mmCIF file of C-alpha atoms in Angstrom:
data_model
loop_
_atom_site.group_PDB
_atom_site.id
_atom_site.type_symbol
_atom_site.label_atom_id
_atom_site.label_comp_id
_atom_site.label_asym_id
_atom_site.label_seq_id
_atom_site.Cartn_x
_atom_site.Cartn_y
_atom_site.Cartn_z
ATOM 1 C CA MET A 1 60.270 -20.959 35.865
ATOM 2 C CA SER A 2 58.272 -17.843 36.603
ATOM 3 C CA GLU A 3 55.321 -16.887 34.413
ATOM 4 C CA THR A 4 54.661 -13.353 33.248
ATOM 5 C CA ARG A 5 50.998 -12.376 33.636
ATOM 6 C CA THR A 6 49.594 -9.416 31.729
ATOM 7 C CA GLY A 7 46.286 -9.409 33.584
ATOM 8 C CA GLN A 8 43.444 -11.602 34.783
ATOM 9 C CA PRO A 9 40.629 -11.878 32.188
ATOM 10 C CA TYR A 10 37.098 -11.919 33.528
ATOM 11 C CA GLY A 11 33.535 -12.355 32.313
ATOM 12 C CA PHE A 12 30.439 -10.698 33.705
ATOM 13 C CA SER A 13 26.762 -11.101 32.819
ATOM 14 C CA LEU A 14 23.292 -9.973 33.822
ATOM 15 C CA SER A 15 21.269 -13.137 34.326
ATOM 16 C CA ASP A 16 17.810 -14.109 33.090
ATOM 17 C CA THR A 17 16.701 -14.128 36.727
ATOM 18 C CA LEU A 18 17.673 -10.477 37.010
ATOM 19 C CA LEU A 19 15.982 -9.641 33.702
ATOM 20 C CA ALA A 20 12.729 -11.096 35.002
ATOM 21 C CA GLU A 21 13.053 -9.136 38.248
ATOM 22 C CA VAL A 22 13.706 -5.741 36.707
ATOM 23 C CA GLY A 23 11.193 -6.287 33.901
ATOM 24 C CA GLU A 24 8.573 -7.478 36.391
ATOM 25 C CA VAL A 25 7.747 -10.492 34.209
ATOM 26 C CA PRO A 26 7.694 -14.238 34.934
ATOM 27 C CA GLN A 27 11.066 -15.718 34.068
ATOM 28 C CA SER A 28 9.331 -18.377 31.988
ATOM 29 C CA ALA A 29 7.926 -15.608 29.732
ATOM 30 C CA LEU A 30 11.470 -14.773 28.621
ATOM 31 C CA HIS A 31 11.404 -18.003 26.624
ATOM 32 C CA TYR A 32 8.481 -17.138 24.367
ATOM 33 C CA ASP A 33 6.783 -13.761 25.056
ATOM 34 C CA ALA A 34 8.277 -11.054 22.827
ATOM 35 C CA ASP A 35 6.582 -8.236 24.744
ATOM 36 C CA ALA A 36 7.925 -9.527 28.077
ATOM 37 C CA ILE A 37 11.411 -9.907 26.611
ATOM 38 C CA CYS A 38 11.399 -6.337 25.268
ATOM 39 C CA ARG A 39 10.150 -4.997 28.603
ATOM 40 C CA ALA A 40 12.881 -6.833 30.504
ATOM 41 C CA TYR A 41 15.697 -5.756 28.195
ATOM 42 C CA ASP A 42 14.545 -2.137 28.262
ATOM 43 C CA ALA A 43 14.429 -2.257 32.066
ATOM 44 C CA ILE A 44 17.944 -3.705 32.319
ATOM 45 C CA VAL A 45 19.579 -0.771 30.516
ATOM 46 C CA PRO A 46 19.792 1.513 33.605
ATOM 47 C CA VAL A 47 21.329 -1.328 35.613
ATOM 48 C CA ALA A 48 23.981 -1.903 32.945
ATOM 49 C CA GLU A 49 24.710 1.826 32.819
ATOM 50 C CA ARG A 50 25.163 2.008 36.591
ATOM 51 C CA LEU A 51 27.633 -0.868 36.422
ATOM 52 C CA GLY A 52 29.496 0.554 33.443
ATOM 53 C CA VAL A 53 28.843 -2.453 31.184
ATOM 54 C CA ASP A 54 27.164 -2.746 27.816
ATOM 55 C CA PRO A 55 23.434 -3.578 27.979
ATOM 56 C CA PRO A 56 22.828 -7.165 26.850
ATOM 57 C CA GLN A 57 21.457 -7.779 23.364
ATOM 58 C CA PRO A 58 17.778 -8.824 23.455
ATOM 59 C CA ARG A 59 17.268 -12.554 22.947
ATOM 60 C CA LEU A 60 15.154 -15.507 23.975
ATOM 61 C CA ALA A 61 16.099 -16.865 27.384
ATOM 62 C CA GLY A 62 18.843 -19.443 27.693
ATOM 63 C CA PHE A 63 17.541 -22.883 26.782
ATOM 64 C CA ALA A 64 19.254 -26.215 26.111
ATOM 65 C CA TYR A 65 16.428 -28.635 25.270
ATOM 66 C CA ASN A 66 15.644 -27.809 21.634
ATOM 67 C CA HIS A 67 17.505 -30.790 20.251
ATOM 68 C CA ALA A 68 16.098 -33.257 22.801
ATOM 69 C CA SER A 69 12.577 -32.003 22.052
ATOM 70 C CA THR A 70 12.971 -32.804 18.355
ATOM 71 C CA LEU A 71 13.590 -36.435 19.344
ATOM 72 C CA GLY A 72 10.399 -36.761 21.390
ATOM 73 C CA ALA A 73 11.141 -35.341 24.842
ATOM 74 C CA GLU A 74 8.205 -33.162 25.938
ATOM 75 C CA ILE A 75 8.879 -29.589 27.085
ATOM 76 C CA THR A 76 6.559 -27.694 29.427
ATOM 77 C CA PHE A 77 6.664 -24.061 30.547
ATOM 78 C CA LYS A 78 4.971 -23.119 33.811
ATOM 79 C CA PRO A 79 4.498 -19.461 34.806
ATOM 80 C CA ASP A 80 5.502 -20.202 38.394
ATOM 81 C CA SER A 81 8.689 -22.041 37.409
ATOM 82 C CA PRO A 82 11.748 -20.208 36.056
ATOM 83 C CA GLU A 83 13.035 -23.261 34.219
ATOM 84 C CA PRO A 84 11.160 -25.383 31.656
ATOM 85 C CA GLY A 85 10.390 -28.987 32.469
ATOM 86 C CA ILE A 86 11.291 -31.933 30.263
ATOM 87 C CA SER A 87 9.757 -35.418 30.202
ATOM 88 C CA PRO A 88 11.685 -38.443 28.847
ATOM 89 C CA CYS A 89 10.423 -40.288 25.782
ATOM 90 C CA ILE A 90 12.348 -43.545 26.346
ATOM 91 C CA HIS A 91 10.485 -45.608 28.924
ATOM 92 C CA ILE A 92 12.038 -49.045 28.400
ATOM 93 C CA PRO A 93 15.399 -49.959 26.846
ATOM 94 C CA GLU A 94 13.659 -51.452 23.817
ATOM 95 C CA ASP A 95 12.413 -47.977 22.894
ATOM 96 C CA ILE A 96 16.004 -47.173 21.914
ATOM 97 C CA ASP A 97 15.698 -49.633 19.022
ATOM 98 C CA ARG A 98 12.820 -47.587 17.586
ATOM 99 C CA LEU A 99 14.421 -44.140 17.749
ATOM 100 C CA THR A 100 14.445 -42.192 14.501
ATOM 101 C CA GLU A 101 15.440 -38.680 13.555
ATOM 102 C CA PRO A 102 12.705 -36.275 12.429
ATOM 103 C CA GLU A 103 12.304 -35.671 8.710
ATOM 104 C CA ASP A 104 12.586 -31.916 9.319
ATOM 105 C CA TYR A 105 14.265 -30.657 12.473
ATOM 106 C CA LEU A 106 12.816 -27.185 11.957
ATOM 107 C CA SER A 107 9.285 -28.598 12.228
ATOM 108 C CA ALA A 108 9.930 -30.923 15.159
ATOM 109 C CA GLY A 109 9.510 -30.566 18.902
ATOM 110 C CA ILE A 110 9.635 -27.069 20.304
ATOM 111 C CA VAL A 111 11.774 -25.651 17.500
ATOM 112 C CA PRO A 112 8.844 -24.141 15.513
ATOM 113 C CA GLN A 113 7.653 -22.349 18.659
ATOM 114 C CA ARG A 114 11.134 -21.016 19.334
ATOM 115 C CA LEU A 115 11.544 -19.813 15.756
ATOM 116 C CA GLU A 116 8.143 -18.101 15.852
ATOM 117 C CA SER A 117 8.994 -16.405 19.145
ATOM 118 C CA LEU A 118 12.243 -15.218 17.582
ATOM 119 C CA ARG A 119 10.369 -13.859 14.545
ATOM 120 C CA GLN A 120 8.022 -11.898 16.806
ATOM 121 C CA LEU A 121 10.932 -10.580 18.863
ATOM 122 C CA LYS A 122 12.865 -9.405 15.815
ATOM 123 C CA GLN A 123 9.767 -7.605 14.545
ATOM 124 C CA ARG A 124 9.877 -5.516 17.718
ATOM 125 C CA ARG A 125 13.631 -5.396 18.119
ATOM 126 C CA PRO A 126 15.575 -5.897 14.855
ATOM 127 C CA ASP A 127 18.778 -5.842 16.913
ATOM 128 C CA ALA A 128 17.754 -9.018 18.763
ATOM 129 C CA SER A 129 20.075 -12.012 18.658
ATOM 130 C CA GLU A 130 19.035 -14.986 16.521
ATOM 131 C CA PHE A 131 19.712 -17.244 19.494
ATOM 132 C CA ILE A 132 16.903 -19.743 20.139
ATOM 133 C CA GLY A 133 18.864 -21.774 22.650
ATOM 134 C CA HIS A 134 22.090 -23.725 22.925
ATOM 135 C CA ASP A 135 22.407 -26.103 19.999
ATOM 136 C CA TYR A 136 22.536 -29.232 22.146
ATOM 137 C CA GLU A 137 23.485 -30.797 25.430
ATOM 138 C CA GLY A 138 26.403 -33.215 25.429
ATOM 139 C CA PRO A 139 25.673 -36.863 24.581
ATOM 140 C CA ILE A 140 25.445 -38.156 28.162
ATOM 141 C CA THR A 141 23.123 -35.378 29.277
ATOM 142 C CA THR A 142 21.015 -35.803 26.130
ATOM 143 C CA ALA A 143 20.691 -39.522 26.856
ATOM 144 C CA VAL A 144 19.516 -38.698 30.393
ATOM 145 C CA LEU A 145 17.019 -36.157 29.046
ATOM 146 C CA LEU A 146 15.610 -38.779 26.676
ATOM 147 C CA MET A 147 15.577 -41.713 29.102
ATOM 148 C CA GLY A 148 15.694 -40.205 32.560
ATOM 149 C CA GLN A 149 17.962 -41.406 35.365
ATOM 150 C CA ASP A 150 17.572 -44.994 34.130
ATOM 151 C CA PHE A 151 20.182 -44.269 31.491
ATOM 152 C CA LEU A 152 22.868 -44.044 34.167
ATOM 153 C CA MET A 153 22.485 -47.797 34.777
ATOM 154 C CA LEU A 154 22.236 -48.777 31.117
ATOM 155 C CA PRO A 155 26.007 -49.065 30.483
ATOM 156 C CA TYR A 156 26.063 -51.674 33.249
ATOM 157 C CA ASP A 157 22.831 -53.488 32.387
ATOM 158 C CA ASP A 158 22.774 -53.266 28.578
ATOM 159 C CA PRO A 159 25.998 -51.758 27.221
ATOM 160 C CA ALA A 160 25.089 -52.407 23.581
ATOM 161 C CA ARG A 161 21.926 -50.325 23.849
ATOM 162 C CA ALA A 162 23.789 -47.649 25.794
ATOM 163 C CA HIS A 163 26.211 -47.317 22.897
ATOM 164 C CA ARG A 164 23.314 -47.311 20.422
ATOM 165 C CA LEU A 165 21.622 -44.456 22.260
ATOM 166 C CA LEU A 166 24.807 -42.424 22.552
ATOM 167 C CA GLU A 167 25.539 -42.872 18.841
ATOM 168 C CA PHE A 168 22.000 -41.630 18.142
ATOM 169 C CA CYS A 169 22.449 -38.646 20.460
ATOM 170 C CA VAL A 170 25.645 -37.595 18.679
ATOM 171 C CA ARG A 171 24.377 -38.165 15.147
ATOM 172 C CA SER A 172 21.104 -36.341 15.737
ATOM 173 C CA ALA A 173 22.807 -33.429 17.546
ATOM 174 C CA LEU A 174 25.179 -32.919 14.626
ATOM 175 C CA ASN A 175 22.319 -33.067 12.107
ATOM 176 C CA TYR A 176 20.107 -30.722 14.146
ATOM 177 C CA THR A 177 22.928 -28.220 14.592
ATOM 178 C CA ARG A 178 23.827 -28.259 10.911
ATOM 179 C CA THR A 179 20.170 -27.818 9.897
ATOM 180 C CA LEU A 180 19.614 -24.872 12.239
ATOM 181 C CA ARG A 181 22.849 -23.150 11.258
ATOM 182 C CA GLN A 182 22.022 -23.472 7.579
ATOM 183 C CA HIS A 183 18.527 -22.086 8.226
ATOM 184 C CA GLN A 184 19.962 -19.063 10.020
ATOM 185 C CA ASN A 185 22.790 -18.606 7.519
ATOM 186 C CA HIS A 186 25.419 -19.293 10.130
ATOM 187 C CA PRO A 187 28.776 -20.956 9.331
ATOM 188 C CA THR A 188 28.838 -24.749 9.364
ATOM 189 C CA GLY A 189 32.527 -25.212 8.595
ATOM 190 C CA PRO A 190 35.543 -25.364 10.910
ATOM 191 C CA GLN A 191 35.069 -23.194 14.017
ATOM 192 C CA PRO A 192 35.536 -23.205 17.813
ATOM 193 C CA VAL A 193 33.079 -25.576 19.502
ATOM 194 C CA GLY A 194 31.762 -25.527 23.050
ATOM 195 C CA MET A 195 29.927 -28.382 24.712
ATOM 196 C CA CYS A 196 28.095 -28.790 28.030
ATOM 197 C CA ASP A 197 27.714 -32.273 29.469
ATOM 198 C CA ASP A 198 27.077 -32.083 33.198
ATOM 199 C CA PHE A 199 25.903 -35.670 33.702
ATOM 200 C CA ALA A 200 29.089 -37.158 32.249
ATOM 201 C CA GLY A 201 30.825 -37.110 35.613
ATOM 202 C CA MET A 202 28.320 -39.649 36.946
ATOM 203 C CA PHE A 203 30.397 -42.352 35.272
ATOM 204 C CA PRO A 204 33.632 -43.448 36.990
ATOM 205 C CA PRO A 205 36.869 -43.428 34.970
ATOM 206 C CA GLU A 206 36.603 -47.117 34.090
ATOM 207 C CA LYS A 207 33.291 -46.411 32.314
ATOM 208 C CA PHE A 208 34.181 -42.878 31.241
ATOM 209 C CA GLY A 209 36.763 -44.063 28.743
ATOM 210 C CA GLU A 210 34.221 -46.258 26.976
ATOM 211 C CA PHE A 211 30.932 -44.372 27.294
ATOM 212 C CA VAL A 212 31.900 -40.704 27.478
ATOM 213 C CA ALA A 213 35.236 -39.770 25.911
ATOM 214 C CA PRO A 214 34.632 -41.363 22.476
ATOM 215 C CA TYR A 215 31.303 -39.574 22.087
ATOM 216 C CA TRP A 216 32.713 -36.222 23.153
ATOM 217 C CA ASP A 217 35.380 -36.672 20.501
ATOM 218 C CA LYS A 218 32.732 -37.479 17.885
ATOM 219 C CA MET A 219 30.846 -34.290 18.783
ATOM 220 C CA TYR A 220 33.923 -32.112 18.372
ATOM 221 C CA THR A 221 35.201 -33.906 15.269
ATOM 222 C CA GLY A 222 31.765 -33.866 13.641
ATOM 223 C CA GLN A 223 31.719 -30.063 13.893
ATOM 224 C CA GLN A 224 35.306 -29.657 12.666
ATOM 225 C CA ALA A 225 36.257 -28.001 15.942
ATOM 226 C CA THR A 226 39.258 -25.695 15.663
ATOM 227 C CA GLU A 227 39.142 -25.200 19.457
ATOM 228 C CA ARG A 228 37.460 -27.419 22.025
ATOM 229 C CA PHE A 229 35.729 -25.869 25.037
ATOM 230 C CA LEU A 230 34.140 -28.111 27.665
ATOM 231 C CA HIS A 231 31.676 -27.323 30.476
ATOM 232 C CA SER A 232 31.086 -30.254 32.802
ATOM 233 C CA GLU A 233 30.352 -29.797 36.484
ATOM 234 C CA LEU A 234 30.381 -33.298 37.975
ATOM 235 C CA LEU A 235 33.850 -34.457 37.033
ATOM 236 C CA ARG A 236 36.285 -35.673 39.672
ATOM 237 C CA ARG A 237 40.042 -35.385 39.829
ATOM 238 C CA GLU A 238 40.341 -38.877 38.325
ATOM 239 C CA HIS A 239 38.559 -37.717 35.151
ATOM 240 C CA LEU A 240 40.922 -34.859 34.425
ATOM 241 C CA PRO A 241 43.573 -36.865 32.490
ATOM 242 C CA PHE A 242 40.952 -37.548 29.796
ATOM 243 C CA LEU A 243 41.012 -33.851 28.912
ATOM 244 C CA THR A 244 44.462 -34.242 27.379
ATOM 245 C CA ASP A 245 43.495 -37.119 25.086
ATOM 246 C CA LEU A 246 40.366 -35.197 24.047
ATOM 247 C CA LYS A 247 42.473 -32.148 23.154
ATOM 248 C CA ILE A 248 40.310 -29.856 25.299
ATOM 249 C CA ASP A 249 41.543 -26.274 24.984
ATOM 250 C CA THR A 250 39.647 -24.825 27.962
ATOM 251 C CA PHE A 251 37.772 -26.612 30.740
ATOM 252 C CA ASP A 252 34.929 -25.010 32.691
ATOM 253 C CA PRO A 253 34.138 -26.943 35.885
ATOM 254 C CA SER A 254 31.298 -24.503 36.591
ATOM 255 C CA VAL A 255 29.992 -25.035 40.135
ATOM 256 C CA ASP A 256 31.606 -28.452 40.578
ATOM 257 C CA GLU A 257 31.906 -28.986 44.329
ATOM 258 C CA HIS A 258 34.231 -31.948 43.764
ATOM 259 C CA ILE A 259 36.970 -29.977 41.988
ATOM 260 C CA THR A 260 38.473 -27.001 43.771
ATOM 261 C CA ALA A 261 40.854 -24.449 42.330
ATOM 262 C CA GLU A 262 43.621 -26.165 44.277
ATOM 263 C CA ILE A 263 42.838 -29.514 42.625
ATOM 264 C CA LEU A 264 42.705 -27.914 39.192
ATOM 265 C CA ARG A 265 46.088 -26.249 39.652
ATOM 266 C CA GLU A 266 47.629 -29.520 40.750
ATOM 267 C CA HIS A 267 45.922 -32.004 38.438
ATOM 268 C CA CYS A 268 44.193 -30.327 35.477
ATOM 269 C CA PRO A 269 46.333 -30.858 32.354
ATOM 270 C CA VAL A 270 44.649 -28.104 30.303
ATOM 271 C CA PRO A 271 43.793 -24.430 30.874
ATOM 272 C CA TYR A 272 40.682 -23.889 32.981
ATOM 273 C CA MET A 273 38.321 -21.108 33.935
ATOM 274 C CA LEU A 274 36.872 -20.392 37.367
ATOM 275 C CA ARG A 275 33.721 -18.656 38.559
ATOM 276 C CA LEU A 276 32.198 -17.047 41.589
ATOM 277 C CA TRP A 277 29.220 -19.229 42.363
ATOM 278 C CA PRO A 278 25.793 -17.546 42.542
ATOM 279 C CA ALA A 279 25.390 -18.891 46.087
ATOM 280 C CA TRP A 280 28.593 -17.134 47.137
ATOM 281 C CA VAL A 281 27.373 -13.833 45.729
ATOM 282 C CA GLN A 282 24.096 -14.190 47.620
ATOM 283 C CA GLN A 283 25.542 -15.359 50.932
ATOM 284 C CA GLN A 284 28.873 -13.558 51.314
ATOM 285 C CA SER A 285 29.697 -9.914 51.895
ATOM 286 C CA ALA A 286 31.304 -7.667 49.306
ATOM 287 C CA GLU A 287 34.583 -7.816 51.234
ATOM 288 C CA GLU A 288 34.528 -11.622 51.322
ATOM 289 C CA LEU A 289 33.756 -11.806 47.599
ATOM 290 C CA VAL A 290 36.595 -9.461 46.700
ATOM 291 C CA GLN A 291 38.944 -11.592 48.784
ATOM 292 C CA LYS A 292 37.601 -14.716 47.055
ATOM 293 C CA TYR A 293 38.151 -13.138 43.640
ATOM 294 C CA ARG A 294 41.753 -12.253 44.457
ATOM 295 C CA HIS A 295 42.276 -15.795 45.731
ATOM 296 C CA LEU A 296 40.938 -17.303 42.489
ATOM 297 C CA ALA A 297 43.128 -14.980 40.447
ATOM 298 C CA ASP A 298 46.185 -16.511 42.131
ATOM 299 C CA PHE A 299 45.442 -19.724 40.193
ATOM 300 C CA ALA A 300 45.792 -17.951 36.826
ATOM 301 C CA PRO A 301 42.579 -19.247 35.227
ATOM 302 C CA THR A 302 41.796 -18.333 31.628
ATOM 303 C CA SER A 303 38.895 -16.284 33.011
ATOM 304 C CA ILE A 304 36.953 -15.624 36.204
ATOM 305 C CA THR A 305 33.233 -15.243 35.588
ATOM 306 C CA PHE A 306 30.416 -13.953 37.746
ATOM 307 C CA ALA A 307 26.890 -12.607 37.303
ATOM 308 C CA LEU A 308 24.302 -10.363 38.877
ATOM 309 C CA ASP A 309 21.201 -12.429 39.647
ATOM 310 C CA ARG A 310 19.361 -10.084 42.059
ATOM 311 C CA LEU A 311 19.152 -6.320 42.326
ATOM 312 C CA VAL A 312 19.807 -6.538 46.056
ATOM 313 C CA ASP A 313 23.312 -7.833 45.280
ATOM 314 C CA GLU A 314 24.238 -4.888 43.044
ATOM 315 C CA PRO A 315 26.597 -3.288 45.615
ATOM 316 C CA LYS A 316 28.545 -6.553 45.807
ATOM 317 C CA ILE A 317 28.849 -6.670 42.026
ATOM 318 C CA VAL A 318 30.094 -3.084 42.006
ATOM 319 C CA ALA A 319 32.902 -4.176 44.326
ATOM 320 C CA LEU A 320 33.646 -7.275 42.233
ATOM 321 C CA LEU A 321 33.759 -5.317 38.990
ATOM 322 C CA GLU A 322 36.174 -2.889 40.613
ATOM 323 C CA VAL A 323 38.622 -5.612 41.572
ATOM 324 C CA ALA A 324 38.124 -7.454 38.261
ATOM 325 C CA ARG A 325 38.957 -4.316 36.299
ATOM 326 C CA GLU A 326 41.933 -3.639 38.543
ATOM 327 C CA LEU A 327 43.436 -7.098 38.012
ATOM 328 C CA ALA A 328 42.657 -7.097 34.300
#
């Protein structure tokens, strides 16, 4: 049966890396320096205008470690590093038995610093987003953040403690998210829910069904998800059937080198999105990227996303936006 397409949706963004470049500020400063953030977002306006897109709303840089920091993981920002570092707080399996949630999530870990940076930003730019970072990482990734790579062996060596840690990761993530949303007067009832859990694909299907899928379901159910969106970039073809049981509405494989568009079309049981990888944008010509975009559109993804990371690649993005608008 033929399918009638009304157009290929797409998503485009101006990355934090680009913001730092045009604002001439260290990328790390976009996490906490209100002046640097304002400078970067003012400098990005001409770029957005040249591309014919809306300038992005000022906000703190993308960050996913707030929740893990409230549980004891240490966060460090270095001026010469674009991404923050994180140090595990679980050093031996027995430490899992002593894990407790903070009495006040808003006073724990890096959250007070993020809230203060947001306050300073909104003083300068009242239109700034209240975003202080993604609410959480998925349970497997959170467990790795708290314990390091050792967690990946725990389901084999000490399955009971692995379950205990994953239960803690889910429970604390739900409580942190609810606390922050209430503080910012955001809805806490039924709503669409997105989750990122890139380390989940490290477990083969025979472990995935026991140590991943049930905890993903708890995360979605605990937030009364009306739609379930999943970002996970290490899954294999053999994991894809789990997406049906988990009632995933849209799957984002991100830059998963193990799952091609061809594999998704043949084996993914739910709608999926595709993206032009940053490496492709940097390494390929505008003509090659346009051809790649048209090729991806043949697979009818829910969306094709791409971003501008460097000013030098602006001509390529101009070409991509032209074809994206044409096919949309």
